[in-house]
Amino acid sequence: MMYDDDQWALATRGVRAGQVRSAEGEHSEPIFTTSSFVFSSAAEAAARFGGDEPGNIYSRFTNPTVRTFEQRLAALEGGESCVATASGMSAILAACMGLLAGGDHIVSSQSVFGTTTVLFNKYLRKAGIETTFVPLTELAAWEAAIRPETKFLYLETPSNPLTEVADLRALAELAHNHGALLVVDNCFCTPALQRPLELGADIVIHSATKFLDGQGRCMGGAVVGDKKRVGEEVFGFLRSAGPTMSPFNAWVFLKGLETLSLRMKAHSESAMVLAQWLEQRPDIVQVYYRALRATPSTSWPASSSRRRVASSHLR
Ligand SMILES: Cc1ncc(COP(=O)(O)O)c(C=O)c1O
């Protein structure tokens, strides 16, 4: 079945995009639990390995179930290409290793997932890639941190756990004016609530482990963007380094995507009820939820219990 961007609403894309039914006419996508694929001749094998003929070779390169997940998420985000990974962290690593080189520089929001900070500060630094951290909502600080060798402006919005919100259009313009890419971790909103590519971002990162699954079953991640950067460069890193998504996990995430738009609506409604309830409790000092008009800016109150909440996110 073909996916048509112009005709299909988001909820329908979540159920149908990327599905190619086999001759069996299955309703739900099959799981191709195979490490490798057979060839009808040595010539066909040579053509596939040489890239002269499309087709599967080995599941570290491509797998039909994983491909369906990739196409469905690309359709939801409005991207040309998507590559699926073993976890959200491996998606971030693959984007960096596929698109950056030693000597390059990242300007990152300081309000990113703790392990992302470790990856940037410790491991990318070893590969000669430096990172400068800036406050998410201070555009002037982003601009001041940009160097000639800056290749990524990197952020999460809303941030975890303070729900600070970035101006994606302004940051995309800033990145492009300096020859850099805007890379957005969209795992909290998902494409059901926010599509960064439509606002000018170049690359979208996901930890599929979170809302894309939504039911706590699997680890996974994804990188979405254009064909050249994601479909070739990031894919090339994954094919060589190997942190790809398993077909079983891809199938679980496909089932998650089928209910994504309904679940995100329900999550948003529950979060608002909870935030309003917390806001009225006398023992609550501050509620950080951007959709509440009273949510202040970004600093934590002095209470150490709140700091414990913040640091519990740094797994
Ligand atoms: C915003 C964000 N990005 C990335 C990750 C990493 O994803 P994973 O745990 O799937 O590697 C997390 C994990 O909590 C996260 O919260």
mmCIF file of C-alpha atoms and ligand atoms in Angstrom:
data_model
loop_
_atom_site.group_PDB
_atom_site.id
_atom_site.type_symbol
_atom_site.label_atom_id
_atom_site.label_comp_id
_atom_site.label_asym_id
_atom_site.label_seq_id
_atom_site.Cartn_x
_atom_site.Cartn_y
_atom_site.Cartn_z
ATOM 1 C CA MET A 1 0.000 0.000 0.000
ATOM 2 C CA MET A 2 1.357 3.423 -0.870
ATOM 3 C CA TYR A 3 1.483 6.287 1.573
ATOM 4 C CA ASP A 4 0.388 9.656 0.227
ATOM 5 C CA ASP A 5 1.572 12.611 2.275
ATOM 6 C CA ASP A 6 -1.045 15.017 0.920
ATOM 7 C CA GLN A 7 -4.070 12.852 1.453
ATOM 8 C CA TRP A 8 -3.480 11.045 4.703
ATOM 9 C CA ALA A 9 -4.083 12.636 8.087
ATOM 10 C CA LEU A 10 -1.527 12.064 10.826
ATOM 11 C CA ALA A 11 -3.592 9.405 12.616
ATOM 12 C CA THR A 12 -3.939 7.445 9.380
ATOM 13 C CA ARG A 13 -0.203 7.684 8.671
ATOM 14 C CA GLY A 14 0.409 6.206 12.125
ATOM 15 C CA VAL A 15 -1.555 3.125 11.113
ATOM 16 C CA ARG A 16 -0.800 2.762 7.413
ATOM 17 C CA ALA A 17 2.358 4.535 6.245
ATOM 18 C CA GLY A 18 5.143 2.259 5.065
ATOM 19 C CA GLN A 19 3.099 -0.946 5.051
ATOM 20 C CA VAL A 20 3.718 -3.179 2.046
ATOM 21 C CA ARG A 21 1.486 -6.265 2.195
ATOM 22 C CA SER A 22 2.901 -9.534 0.958
ATOM 23 C CA ALA A 23 1.023 -11.959 -1.304
ATOM 24 C CA GLU A 24 -0.427 -13.497 1.914
ATOM 25 C CA GLY A 25 -2.589 -10.404 2.426
ATOM 26 C CA GLU A 26 -1.739 -10.124 6.136
ATOM 27 C CA HIS A 27 -3.623 -7.458 8.121
ATOM 28 C CA SER A 28 -0.762 -6.612 10.523
ATOM 29 C CA GLU A 29 2.878 -6.351 9.451
ATOM 30 C CA PRO A 30 4.882 -9.602 9.688
ATOM 31 C CA ILE A 31 8.086 -9.711 11.770
ATOM 32 C CA PHE A 32 11.047 -10.655 9.612
ATOM 33 C CA THR A 33 13.221 -12.309 12.247
ATOM 34 C CA THR A 34 16.066 -13.158 9.931
ATOM 35 C CA SER A 35 19.712 -12.216 10.103
ATOM 36 C CA SER A 36 20.215 -12.393 6.342
ATOM 37 C CA PHE A 37 18.538 -12.873 2.962
ATOM 38 C CA VAL A 38 19.088 -15.328 0.128
ATOM 39 C CA PHE A 39 19.931 -14.478 -3.482
ATOM 40 C CA SER A 40 18.712 -16.216 -6.625
ATOM 41 C CA SER A 41 22.181 -16.103 -8.150
ATOM 42 C CA ALA A 42 25.761 -15.034 -7.458
ATOM 43 C CA ALA A 43 25.206 -12.216 -9.957
ATOM 44 C CA GLU A 44 22.239 -10.946 -7.926
ATOM 45 C CA ALA A 45 24.315 -11.078 -4.725
ATOM 46 C CA ALA A 46 27.124 -9.143 -6.413
ATOM 47 C CA ALA A 47 24.664 -6.528 -7.702
ATOM 48 C CA ARG A 48 23.093 -6.045 -4.253
ATOM 49 C CA PHE A 49 26.427 -5.836 -2.441
ATOM 50 C CA GLY A 50 27.676 -3.450 -5.096
ATOM 51 C CA GLY A 51 24.621 -1.226 -4.679
ATOM 52 C CA ASP A 52 23.572 -1.686 -8.327
ATOM 53 C CA GLU A 53 20.330 -3.407 -7.381
ATOM 54 C CA PRO A 54 17.986 -2.674 -4.445
ATOM 55 C CA GLY A 55 17.131 -5.448 -2.001
ATOM 56 C CA ASN A 56 17.930 -6.839 1.405
ATOM 57 C CA ILE A 57 21.283 -8.434 2.204
ATOM 58 C CA TYR A 58 21.754 -8.559 5.959
ATOM 59 C CA SER A 59 19.586 -7.226 8.809
ATOM 60 C CA ARG A 60 22.312 -4.941 10.140
ATOM 61 C CA PHE A 61 21.930 -3.092 6.809
ATOM 62 C CA THR A 62 18.194 -3.314 6.104
ATOM 63 C CA ASN A 63 15.259 -5.414 7.290
ATOM 64 C CA PRO A 64 11.653 -5.213 5.995
ATOM 65 C CA THR A 65 10.008 -4.815 9.428
ATOM 66 C CA VAL A 66 12.521 -2.157 10.476
ATOM 67 C CA ARG A 67 12.070 -0.472 7.087
ATOM 68 C CA THR A 68 8.300 -0.254 7.633
ATOM 69 C CA PHE A 69 8.856 1.413 11.019
ATOM 70 C CA GLU A 70 11.360 3.830 9.443
ATOM 71 C CA GLN A 71 8.983 4.785 6.641
ATOM 72 C CA ARG A 72 6.069 5.217 9.013
ATOM 73 C CA LEU A 73 8.023 7.491 11.363
ATOM 74 C CA ALA A 74 9.426 9.468 8.400
ATOM 75 C CA ALA A 75 5.849 9.967 7.190
ATOM 76 C CA LEU A 76 4.733 11.140 10.648
ATOM 77 C CA GLU A 77 7.639 13.593 11.009
ATOM 78 C CA GLY A 78 7.417 14.773 7.395
ATOM 79 C CA GLY A 79 11.016 13.678 6.652
ATOM 80 C CA GLU A 80 12.463 12.105 3.500
ATOM 81 C CA SER A 81 14.440 9.445 5.357
ATOM 82 C CA CYS A 82 14.528 7.707 8.707
ATOM 83 C CA VAL A 83 16.962 5.225 10.182
ATOM 84 C CA ALA A 84 16.042 3.166 13.247
ATOM 85 C CA THR A 85 18.490 2.448 16.051
ATOM 86 C CA ALA A 86 18.866 0.200 19.086
ATOM 87 C CA SER A 87 18.106 3.024 21.564
ATOM 88 C CA GLY A 88 17.656 6.772 21.728
ATOM 89 C CA MET A 89 21.306 7.202 22.737
ATOM 90 C CA SER A 90 22.476 5.253 19.701
ATOM 91 C CA ALA A 91 20.322 7.551 17.530
ATOM 92 C CA ILE A 92 22.144 10.589 18.957
ATOM 93 C CA LEU A 93 25.513 8.854 18.543
ATOM 94 C CA ALA A 94 24.697 7.822 14.944
ATOM 95 C CA ALA A 95 23.636 11.361 14.000
ATOM 96 C CA CYS A 96 26.884 12.747 15.430
ATOM 97 C CA MET A 97 29.192 10.090 13.987
ATOM 98 C CA GLY A 98 27.465 10.114 10.612
ATOM 99 C CA LEU A 99 27.440 13.894 10.191
ATOM 100 C CA LEU A 100 30.375 15.271 12.225
ATOM 101 C CA ALA A 101 34.152 14.835 12.140
ATOM 102 C CA GLY A 102 37.073 15.566 14.478
ATOM 103 C CA GLY A 103 37.494 19.355 14.832
ATOM 104 C CA ASP A 104 33.745 20.052 14.531
ATOM 105 C CA HIS A 105 31.836 21.849 17.276
ATOM 106 C CA ILE A 106 28.322 21.490 18.727
ATOM 107 C CA VAL A 107 26.331 24.180 20.497
ATOM 108 C CA SER A 108 23.885 22.334 22.730
ATOM 109 C CA SER A 109 21.110 23.371 25.045
ATOM 110 C CA GLN A 110 22.189 22.802 28.635
ATOM 111 C CA SER A 111 18.711 21.350 29.312
ATOM 112 C CA VAL A 112 19.266 18.030 27.591
ATOM 113 C CA PHE A 113 18.977 14.474 28.889
ATOM 114 C CA GLY A 114 21.906 13.783 31.250
ATOM 115 C CA THR A 115 23.371 10.918 29.243
ATOM 116 C CA THR A 116 23.417 13.156 26.144
ATOM 117 C CA THR A 117 25.626 15.543 28.121
ATOM 118 C CA VAL A 118 27.932 12.659 29.032
ATOM 119 C CA LEU A 119 28.065 11.491 25.409
ATOM 120 C CA PHE A 120 28.957 14.993 24.198
ATOM 121 C CA ASN A 121 31.356 15.925 27.000
ATOM 122 C CA LYS A 122 33.216 12.657 27.384
ATOM 123 C CA TYR A 123 32.973 10.466 24.304
ATOM 124 C CA LEU A 124 32.573 12.957 21.433
ATOM 125 C CA ARG A 125 35.368 15.005 22.972
ATOM 126 C CA LYS A 126 37.621 11.933 22.638
ATOM 127 C CA ALA A 127 36.788 11.952 18.916
ATOM 128 C CA GLY A 128 37.841 15.626 18.711
ATOM 129 C CA ILE A 129 34.286 17.047 18.694
ATOM 130 C CA GLU A 130 33.756 19.796 21.271
ATOM 131 C CA THR A 131 30.462 20.991 22.759
ATOM 132 C CA THR A 132 29.461 24.324 24.301
ATOM 133 C CA PHE A 133 26.313 24.306 26.448
ATOM 134 C CA VAL A 134 23.936 27.292 26.512
ATOM 135 C CA PRO A 135 20.559 28.088 28.124
ATOM 136 C CA LEU A 136 17.801 26.748 25.858
ATOM 137 C CA THR A 137 15.704 29.895 25.638
ATOM 138 C CA GLU A 138 18.495 32.512 25.303
ATOM 139 C CA LEU A 139 18.932 33.088 21.588
ATOM 140 C CA ALA A 140 21.812 35.551 22.131
ATOM 141 C CA ALA A 141 23.744 32.887 24.064
ATOM 142 C CA TRP A 142 23.323 30.425 21.169
ATOM 143 C CA GLU A 143 24.605 33.015 18.737
ATOM 144 C CA ALA A 144 27.565 33.975 20.942
ATOM 145 C CA ALA A 145 28.626 30.324 21.265
ATOM 146 C CA ILE A 146 28.715 29.642 17.507
ATOM 147 C CA ARG A 147 32.200 29.237 16.000
ATOM 148 C CA PRO A 148 33.283 28.793 12.372
ATOM 149 C CA GLU A 149 33.549 25.039 13.027
ATOM 150 C CA THR A 150 30.044 24.732 14.595
ATOM 151 C CA LYS A 151 28.056 22.086 12.725
ATOM 152 C CA PHE A 152 25.116 21.315 15.068
ATOM 153 C CA LEU A 153 22.771 23.364 17.213
ATOM 154 C CA TYR A 154 21.326 20.599 19.406
ATOM 155 C CA LEU A 155 18.305 20.705 21.728
ATOM 156 C CA GLU A 156 15.255 19.077 23.258
ATOM 157 C CA THR A 157 12.010 20.987 23.425
ATOM 158 C CA PRO A 158 10.124 20.907 25.709
ATOM 159 C CA SER A 159 13.107 20.193 27.929
ATOM 160 C CA ASN A 160 13.189 17.424 30.502
ATOM 161 C CA PRO A 161 12.142 18.013 33.282
ATOM 162 C CA LEU A 162 11.439 21.792 33.345
ATOM 163 C CA THR A 163 9.411 21.878 30.104
ATOM 164 C CA GLU A 164 11.243 24.949 28.767
ATOM 165 C CA VAL A 165 10.195 25.615 25.174
ATOM 166 C CA ALA A 166 12.580 26.676 22.386
ATOM 167 C CA ASP A 167 11.791 28.923 19.440
ATOM 168 C CA LEU A 168 12.553 26.394 16.708
ATOM 169 C CA ARG A 169 12.051 28.777 13.783
ATOM 170 C CA ALA A 170 14.490 31.314 15.246
ATOM 171 C CA LEU A 171 17.088 28.654 16.057
ATOM 172 C CA ALA A 172 16.755 27.100 12.591
ATOM 173 C CA GLU A 173 17.388 30.493 11.017
ATOM 174 C CA LEU A 174 20.373 31.078 13.291
ATOM 175 C CA ALA A 175 21.835 27.652 12.476
ATOM 176 C CA HIS A 176 21.389 28.103 8.734
ATOM 177 C CA ASN A 177 22.866 31.617 8.764
ATOM 178 C CA HIS A 178 26.037 30.041 10.175
ATOM 179 C CA GLY A 179 26.107 26.962 7.953
ATOM 180 C CA ALA A 180 25.053 24.644 10.803
ATOM 181 C CA LEU A 181 22.197 22.166 11.203
ATOM 182 C CA LEU A 182 19.413 22.338 13.792
ATOM 183 C CA VAL A 183 19.087 18.931 15.472
ATOM 184 C CA VAL A 184 16.015 18.409 17.681
ATOM 185 C CA ASP A 185 15.302 15.554 20.078
ATOM 186 C CA ASN A 186 11.515 15.284 19.679
ATOM 187 C CA CYS A 187 10.926 12.332 21.972
ATOM 188 C CA PHE A 188 8.681 14.166 24.446
ATOM 189 C CA CYS A 189 6.216 15.720 22.022
ATOM 190 C CA THR A 190 6.446 13.114 19.246
ATOM 191 C CA PRO A 191 5.198 14.076 15.771
ATOM 192 C CA ALA A 192 1.644 13.893 17.108
ATOM 193 C CA LEU A 193 2.232 17.221 18.908
ATOM 194 C CA GLN A 194 5.275 18.805 17.241
ATOM 195 C CA ARG A 195 6.985 18.355 13.864
ATOM 196 C CA PRO A 196 10.348 20.175 14.062
ATOM 197 C CA LEU A 197 11.181 19.649 10.366
ATOM 198 C CA GLU A 198 8.136 21.754 9.444
ATOM 199 C CA LEU A 199 9.554 24.540 11.649
ATOM 200 C CA GLY A 200 12.953 24.534 9.950
ATOM 201 C CA ALA A 201 14.912 21.852 11.837
ATOM 202 C CA ASP A 202 17.170 19.608 9.743
ATOM 203 C CA ILE A 203 17.403 16.461 11.842
ATOM 204 C CA VAL A 204 14.959 14.931 14.338
ATOM 205 C CA ILE A 205 16.078 12.447 16.968
ATOM 206 C CA HIS A 206 13.847 10.005 18.840
ATOM 207 C CA SER A 207 14.108 7.778 21.813
ATOM 208 C CA ALA A 208 11.351 5.415 20.636
ATOM 209 C CA THR A 209 11.618 3.897 24.119
ATOM 210 C CA LYS A 210 9.355 6.721 25.350
ATOM 211 C CA PHE A 211 6.035 7.748 23.801
ATOM 212 C CA LEU A 212 6.493 6.100 20.373
ATOM 213 C CA ASP A 213 6.134 2.758 22.150
ATOM 214 C CA GLY A 214 4.231 4.280 25.041
ATOM 215 C CA GLN A 215 3.881 1.017 26.895
ATOM 216 C CA GLY A 216 7.342 0.395 28.312
ATOM 217 C CA ARG A 217 8.137 -2.671 26.218
ATOM 218 C CA CYS A 218 11.236 -1.988 24.098
ATOM 219 C CA MET A 219 14.352 0.134 23.695
ATOM 220 C CA GLY A 220 14.771 1.901 20.374
ATOM 221 C CA GLY A 221 15.542 5.153 18.617
ATOM 222 C CA ALA A 222 15.495 6.897 15.267
ATOM 223 C CA VAL A 223 17.038 9.685 13.214
ATOM 224 C CA VAL A 224 14.819 11.484 10.671
ATOM 225 C CA GLY A 225 15.845 14.011 8.010
ATOM 226 C CA ASP A 226 16.837 14.304 4.372
ATOM 227 C CA LYS A 227 17.976 11.456 2.126
ATOM 228 C CA LYS A 228 21.591 12.517 1.795
ATOM 229 C CA ARG A 229 22.350 13.154 5.465
ATOM 230 C CA VAL A 230 20.150 10.520 7.087
ATOM 231 C CA GLY A 231 19.535 7.970 4.309
ATOM 232 C CA GLU A 232 23.229 7.880 3.341
ATOM 233 C CA GLU A 233 25.557 9.361 5.989
ATOM 234 C CA VAL A 234 23.817 8.281 9.202
ATOM 235 C CA PHE A 235 22.721 5.005 7.607
ATOM 236 C CA GLY A 236 26.339 4.396 6.553
ATOM 237 C CA PHE A 237 27.545 4.787 10.157
ATOM 238 C CA LEU A 238 24.859 2.401 11.451
ATOM 239 C CA ARG A 239 25.619 -0.180 8.796
ATOM 240 C CA SER A 240 29.295 -0.156 9.803
ATOM 241 C CA ALA A 241 29.004 0.327 13.568
ATOM 242 C CA GLY A 242 25.899 -1.815 14.103
ATOM 243 C CA PRO A 243 23.589 -0.258 16.761
ATOM 244 C CA THR A 244 20.517 -0.945 14.609
ATOM 245 C CA MET A 245 16.954 -1.791 15.693
ATOM 246 C CA SER A 246 15.862 -5.424 15.981
ATOM 247 C CA PRO A 247 12.913 -6.526 13.779
ATOM 248 C CA PHE A 248 10.929 -7.554 16.867
ATOM 249 C CA ASN A 249 11.349 -4.113 18.461
ATOM 250 C CA ALA A 250 10.440 -2.453 15.150
ATOM 251 C CA TRP A 251 7.192 -4.423 15.121
ATOM 252 C CA VAL A 252 6.386 -3.380 18.708
ATOM 253 C CA PHE A 253 7.030 0.272 17.790
ATOM 254 C CA LEU A 254 4.800 -0.099 14.717
ATOM 255 C CA LYS A 255 2.001 -1.180 17.037
ATOM 256 C CA GLY A 256 2.804 1.813 19.248
ATOM 257 C CA LEU A 257 2.609 4.221 16.302
ATOM 258 C CA GLU A 258 -0.873 2.952 15.454
ATOM 259 C CA THR A 259 -2.230 4.528 18.647
ATOM 260 C CA LEU A 260 0.204 7.453 18.919
ATOM 261 C CA SER A 261 -2.131 10.336 18.125
ATOM 262 C CA LEU A 262 -4.859 9.011 20.445
ATOM 263 C CA ARG A 263 -2.411 8.373 23.272
ATOM 264 C CA MET A 264 -0.725 11.783 23.023
ATOM 265 C CA LYS A 265 -4.121 13.462 23.266
ATOM 266 C CA ALA A 266 -4.915 11.402 26.372
ATOM 267 C CA HIS A 267 -1.435 12.027 27.882
ATOM 268 C CA SER A 268 -1.876 15.784 27.372
ATOM 269 C CA GLU A 269 -5.321 15.781 28.999
ATOM 270 C CA SER A 270 -4.120 13.729 31.990
ATOM 271 C CA ALA A 271 -1.015 15.903 32.404
ATOM 272 C CA MET A 272 -3.152 19.046 32.507
ATOM 273 C CA VAL A 273 -5.504 17.559 35.131
ATOM 274 C CA LEU A 274 -2.510 16.479 37.228
ATOM 275 C CA ALA A 275 -0.732 19.841 36.860
ATOM 276 C CA GLN A 276 -3.863 21.763 37.860
ATOM 277 C CA TRP A 277 -4.372 19.492 40.857
ATOM 278 C CA LEU A 278 -0.736 19.876 41.955
ATOM 279 C CA GLU A 279 -0.881 23.653 41.513
ATOM 280 C CA GLN A 280 -3.627 23.870 44.110
ATOM 281 C CA ARG A 281 -1.904 21.816 46.780
ATOM 282 C CA PRO A 282 -0.450 23.915 49.630
ATOM 283 C CA ASP A 283 2.579 21.609 50.012
ATOM 284 C CA ILE A 284 3.670 22.063 46.372
ATOM 285 C CA VAL A 285 6.155 24.920 45.874
ATOM 286 C CA GLN A 286 6.127 25.098 42.101
ATOM 287 C CA VAL A 287 4.643 23.173 39.181
ATOM 288 C CA TYR A 288 6.650 23.115 35.951
ATOM 289 C CA TYR A 289 4.211 22.487 33.121
ATOM 290 C CA ARG A 290 4.350 24.835 30.158
ATOM 291 C CA ALA A 291 0.680 24.537 29.310
ATOM 292 C CA LEU A 292 -0.193 26.074 32.711
ATOM 293 C CA ARG A 293 -0.162 29.825 32.231
ATOM 294 C CA ALA A 294 1.572 30.268 35.613
ATOM 295 C CA THR A 295 4.661 28.234 34.768
ATOM 296 C CA PRO A 296 7.678 30.497 35.374
ATOM 297 C CA SER A 297 11.023 30.366 33.608
ATOM 298 C CA THR A 298 13.746 27.932 34.119
ATOM 299 C CA SER A 299 15.394 27.941 37.526
ATOM 300 C CA TRP A 300 14.711 25.425 40.275
ATOM 301 C CA PRO A 301 13.597 26.625 43.695
ATOM 302 C CA ALA A 302 16.105 26.132 46.501
ATOM 303 C CA SER A 303 14.296 23.005 47.784
ATOM 304 C CA SER A 304 16.671 20.031 47.627
ATOM 305 C CA SER A 305 13.809 17.549 47.102
ATOM 306 C CA ARG A 306 13.202 19.196 43.722
ATOM 307 C CA ARG A 307 16.853 18.786 42.826
ATOM 308 C CA ARG A 308 16.454 15.098 43.559
ATOM 309 C CA VAL A 309 13.589 14.955 41.059
ATOM 310 C CA ALA A 310 15.787 16.664 38.466
ATOM 311 C CA SER A 311 18.730 14.369 38.942
ATOM 312 C CA SER A 312 16.558 11.244 38.816
ATOM 313 C CA HIS A 313 16.288 11.903 35.093
ATOM 314 C CA LEU A 314 20.040 11.594 34.587
ATOM 315 C CA ARG A 315 20.195 7.890 33.945
HETATM 316 C C1 LIG B 1 15.010 13.349 25.813
HETATM 317 C C2 LIG B 1 15.700 12.015 25.764
HETATM 318 N N1 LIG B 1 16.491 11.742 24.722
HETATM 319 C C3 LIG B 1 17.147 10.556 24.633
HETATM 320 C C4 LIG B 1 17.024 9.599 25.613
HETATM 321 C C5 LIG B 1 17.787 8.326 25.491
HETATM 322 O O1 LIG B 1 16.960 7.311 25.016
HETATM 323 P P1 LIG B 1 17.203 5.767 25.333
HETATM 324 O O2 LIG B 1 17.018 5.581 26.802
HETATM 325 O O3 LIG B 1 16.180 5.088 24.471
HETATM 326 O O4 LIG B 1 18.590 5.451 24.898
HETATM 327 C C6 LIG B 1 16.185 9.838 26.711
HETATM 328 C C7 LIG B 1 16.000 8.813 27.766
HETATM 329 O O5 LIG B 1 15.336 9.023 28.752
HETATM 330 C C8 LIG B 1 15.508 11.087 26.794
HETATM 331 O O6 LIG B 1 14.729 11.383 27.842
#
